[in-house]
Amino acid sequence: MNPSPANSSMTNTLNYGLLNFAASASKKVSNDQINATLSKTVQNKSSSEVANQIATTLNQAVAIAKKYPQVQVSTGNQTTYPQYDKNQKIIGWTGTASLNLKSTDTVAASKLIAELQSFMTVDGLDFSVSDAARKATEQELMMEASKNFQRQAQTLLPVWGAKGYQLVSLEFSQGGDYRAPRAYGSVMMLEAASAKVADQNFQAGDSTITVTANGTVQLVK
C-alpha cells in the first residue's frame, strides 16, 4: 500500500525541525517503611556446633516474628569460616547469620526489634518509601511531568517561529532518594546490653521522588 500524501509528507520531513528536551516533576513523600537487619555471630571449636547455634538462633527469631504478622521477615546471609593459630592450624569456627525485616507498621517493627535484641545485634536500620506508595506517587508524577513537557513545548514554539508541534516520542524515567539515612535511634539500640530492650518511637523522615519525561517533538511551521 502506498502512503497517503499526508503521511508521505510527514515521513519526508520527520528528521527536520526536531527538538529533544526533558521536563520533570518531583514530590516529597513520607517514608512509610522501616527496614532493619539483625545478625548473630557465634564461635565454637566445632563447625557443626556453630551451625547448630546459628540454626537455633534463626528458628527462635522466626518464631518470635510470627507474633508480628505486620512485619515481613526473611533470612539474609549466612557464613561459616575457620579460625587459625599462628601455625595456620584450625583452632575453631565462626559463624554469622542475618535476618532482614521490613514493615509499614513501625510500632510492630519496633517491638519485634526490641525482642530480637535480647539475643541478636542490629546491624542496620533505615526508612524508605514502600513499593505501593512509590508506584502510586510515580503514576501521579507521570501525569504532572507530561503536563510540564507540554508547557515546555508550547514555550519553545515562538523562539523557533513554529505554530505548533507533533509529539515524536516520549519516555519516562524515575529517580529520587527512596531511602532515608540510618535512623539515630538504631545507634541507641545497638548500645543496649540488657536482656529487655525498650521499643522506640522512630522518626521516619521524608524522601523525594522524581519522574522525568524525556521526549522529542517536531515543530510545525
C-alpha atoms as one frame of an Amber mdcrd trajectory, in Angstrom:
protein
   0.000   0.000   0.000   1.345   3.394  -0.972   1.436   6.007   1.796  -1.068
   8.852   1.574   0.283  12.282   0.603  -0.088  13.499   4.181   1.781  10.527
   5.600   4.394  10.731   2.882   4.962  14.407   3.651   5.309  13.683   7.369
   7.775  10.868   6.649   9.886  13.080   4.393  10.078  15.891   6.950  10.313
  13.773  10.105  14.037  14.350  10.536  13.747  18.131  10.327  12.686  20.590
  12.993  13.078  18.106  15.843  13.583  19.255  19.431  14.756  16.976  22.227
  14.230  18.107  25.811  13.096  16.927  29.228  10.673  18.062  31.902  10.464
  16.756  35.461   8.054  16.610  38.378   9.003  15.900  41.990   7.185  15.262
  45.232   8.285  14.819  48.821   6.760  11.673  50.319   6.743  10.452  53.903
   8.812   7.319  54.450   6.279   4.669  55.393   8.515   1.583  55.590  11.119
   0.588  58.154  13.985  -1.687  57.087  16.259  -3.423  59.575  18.976  -6.061
  59.550  19.869  -8.058  62.653  22.643 -10.608  62.975  24.100 -13.240  65.270
  27.763 -14.267  65.435  28.880 -17.385  67.314  32.224 -19.080  67.885  32.959
 -22.687  68.727  35.661 -25.292  68.241  33.198 -27.407  66.294  31.839 -26.287
  62.943  28.740 -28.418  63.448  28.056 -26.749  66.797  28.401 -23.334  65.148
  25.875 -24.369  62.528  23.570 -25.687  65.245  23.717 -22.453  67.249  23.045
 -20.368  64.144  20.058 -22.529  63.208  18.709 -22.344  66.758  19.016 -18.547
  66.755  17.237 -18.132  63.440  14.464 -20.539  64.431  13.974 -18.620  67.666
  13.875 -15.299  65.818  11.371 -16.550  63.242   9.167 -17.969  65.995   9.105
 -14.599  67.764   8.435 -12.794  64.458   5.257 -14.836  63.953   3.702 -12.742
  66.731   4.081  -9.747  64.406   2.433 -10.665  61.076   2.655  -6.998  60.046
   6.431  -7.420  59.696   7.930  -9.191  56.685  10.881 -11.353  57.742  13.487
 -13.035  55.540  16.781 -14.739  56.296  19.877 -12.996  54.989  23.484 -14.045
  54.529  24.957 -16.998  56.427  28.685 -17.640  56.594  30.938 -20.067  58.487
  34.708 -19.753  58.401  37.657 -21.265  60.322  39.915 -19.581  62.860  43.648
 -20.281  62.597  46.542 -20.107  65.021  49.943 -18.745  64.088  50.836 -22.110
  62.526  47.779 -21.984  60.279  46.116 -24.765  62.221  42.355 -24.602  62.610
  41.512 -23.921  66.246  37.842 -23.027  65.936  34.995 -21.789  63.802  32.988
 -18.584  63.499  29.514 -18.410  62.089  27.331 -15.404  61.245  23.726 -15.226
  60.129  21.443 -12.275  59.477  17.734 -11.574  59.454  16.056  -8.868  57.361
  12.897  -7.092  58.494  10.650  -4.629  56.712   7.238  -3.258  57.546   4.969
  -0.270  57.127   3.903  -0.746  60.758   6.721   0.962  62.633   5.169   0.207
  66.021   5.082  -3.555  65.415   8.567  -3.483  63.874   9.948  -1.573  66.847
   8.510  -4.116  69.292   9.881  -7.049  67.287  13.336  -5.489  67.009  13.345
  -4.872  70.769  12.560  -8.545  71.436  15.148  -9.832  68.990  17.852  -7.649
  70.509  17.906  -9.831  73.587  19.989 -12.300  71.551  20.781 -10.567  68.231
  22.528  -7.362  67.167  21.089  -4.592  64.993  23.459  -4.074  62.062  21.407
  -1.515  60.163  18.142   0.368  60.326  16.691   2.915  57.921  13.437   4.109
  56.416  12.157   4.179  52.862   9.076   4.655  50.711   7.167   1.403  50.315
   6.686  -0.072  46.834   2.950   0.644  46.904   3.398   4.292  47.902   6.254
   4.766  45.417   4.269   3.349  42.476   1.212   5.451  43.312   3.345   8.592
  43.542   5.157   7.807  40.296   1.826   7.432  38.473   0.801  10.858  39.761
   4.129  12.392  38.779   3.998  10.893  35.276   0.885  12.959  34.576   2.458
  16.075  36.079   5.697  15.563  34.142   3.649  15.146  30.937   1.876  18.446
  31.535   5.215  20.148  32.240   6.600  18.683  28.999   3.658  20.084  27.025
   4.027  23.507  28.640   7.722  23.492  27.845   6.980  22.611  24.217   4.480
  25.488  23.930   7.016  27.871  25.466   9.611  26.946  22.836   7.340  27.462
  19.819   7.749  31.281  19.455  11.524  31.007  19.752  11.617  28.723  16.728
   8.878  30.508  14.795   6.580  27.495  14.930   2.796  27.497  15.226   2.547
  24.038  16.768   4.264  20.712  17.323   3.772  16.977  16.965   4.980  14.521
  19.571   7.504  12.074  18.122   8.498  10.100  21.223   8.271  10.294  24.990
   9.913   8.198  27.702   9.694   8.349  31.483  12.446   7.748  33.995  12.162
   7.552  37.766  14.612   8.717  40.374  14.974  10.169  43.832  16.191   9.295
  47.293  13.843   6.462  48.233  15.798   5.607  51.370  16.429   7.862  54.341
  19.747   7.782  56.225  20.164   5.320  59.075  17.968   6.245  61.996  19.646
   7.756  65.045  17.534   5.506  67.211  19.358   2.444  65.912  22.594   3.651
  67.481  20.933   3.711  70.879  19.547   0.251  70.241  22.971  -1.123  69.417
  24.325   0.172  72.705  21.659  -1.540  74.789  23.057  -4.616  76.501  20.227
  -5.677  78.789  18.020  -8.688  78.058  14.991  -6.405  77.837  15.252  -3.615
  75.262  12.590  -0.908  75.114  10.862  -0.353  71.793  11.237   3.136  70.361
   9.275   5.837  68.607  11.049   6.355  65.276  11.189   9.497  63.148  10.941
   8.153  59.601  11.502  11.415  57.698  10.755  12.055  54.024  12.052  11.047
  50.605  11.841  12.909  47.313  10.545  11.049  44.258  11.162  12.439  40.770
   9.787  11.439  37.385  11.353  12.870  34.230   9.710  12.956  30.809  12.337
  12.785  28.040  10.902  13.394  24.616  11.177  14.607  21.060   8.773  16.906
  19.239   8.640  18.030  15.618   7.951  21.693  15.041   5.078  22.611  12.769
   5.546  25.900  10.910
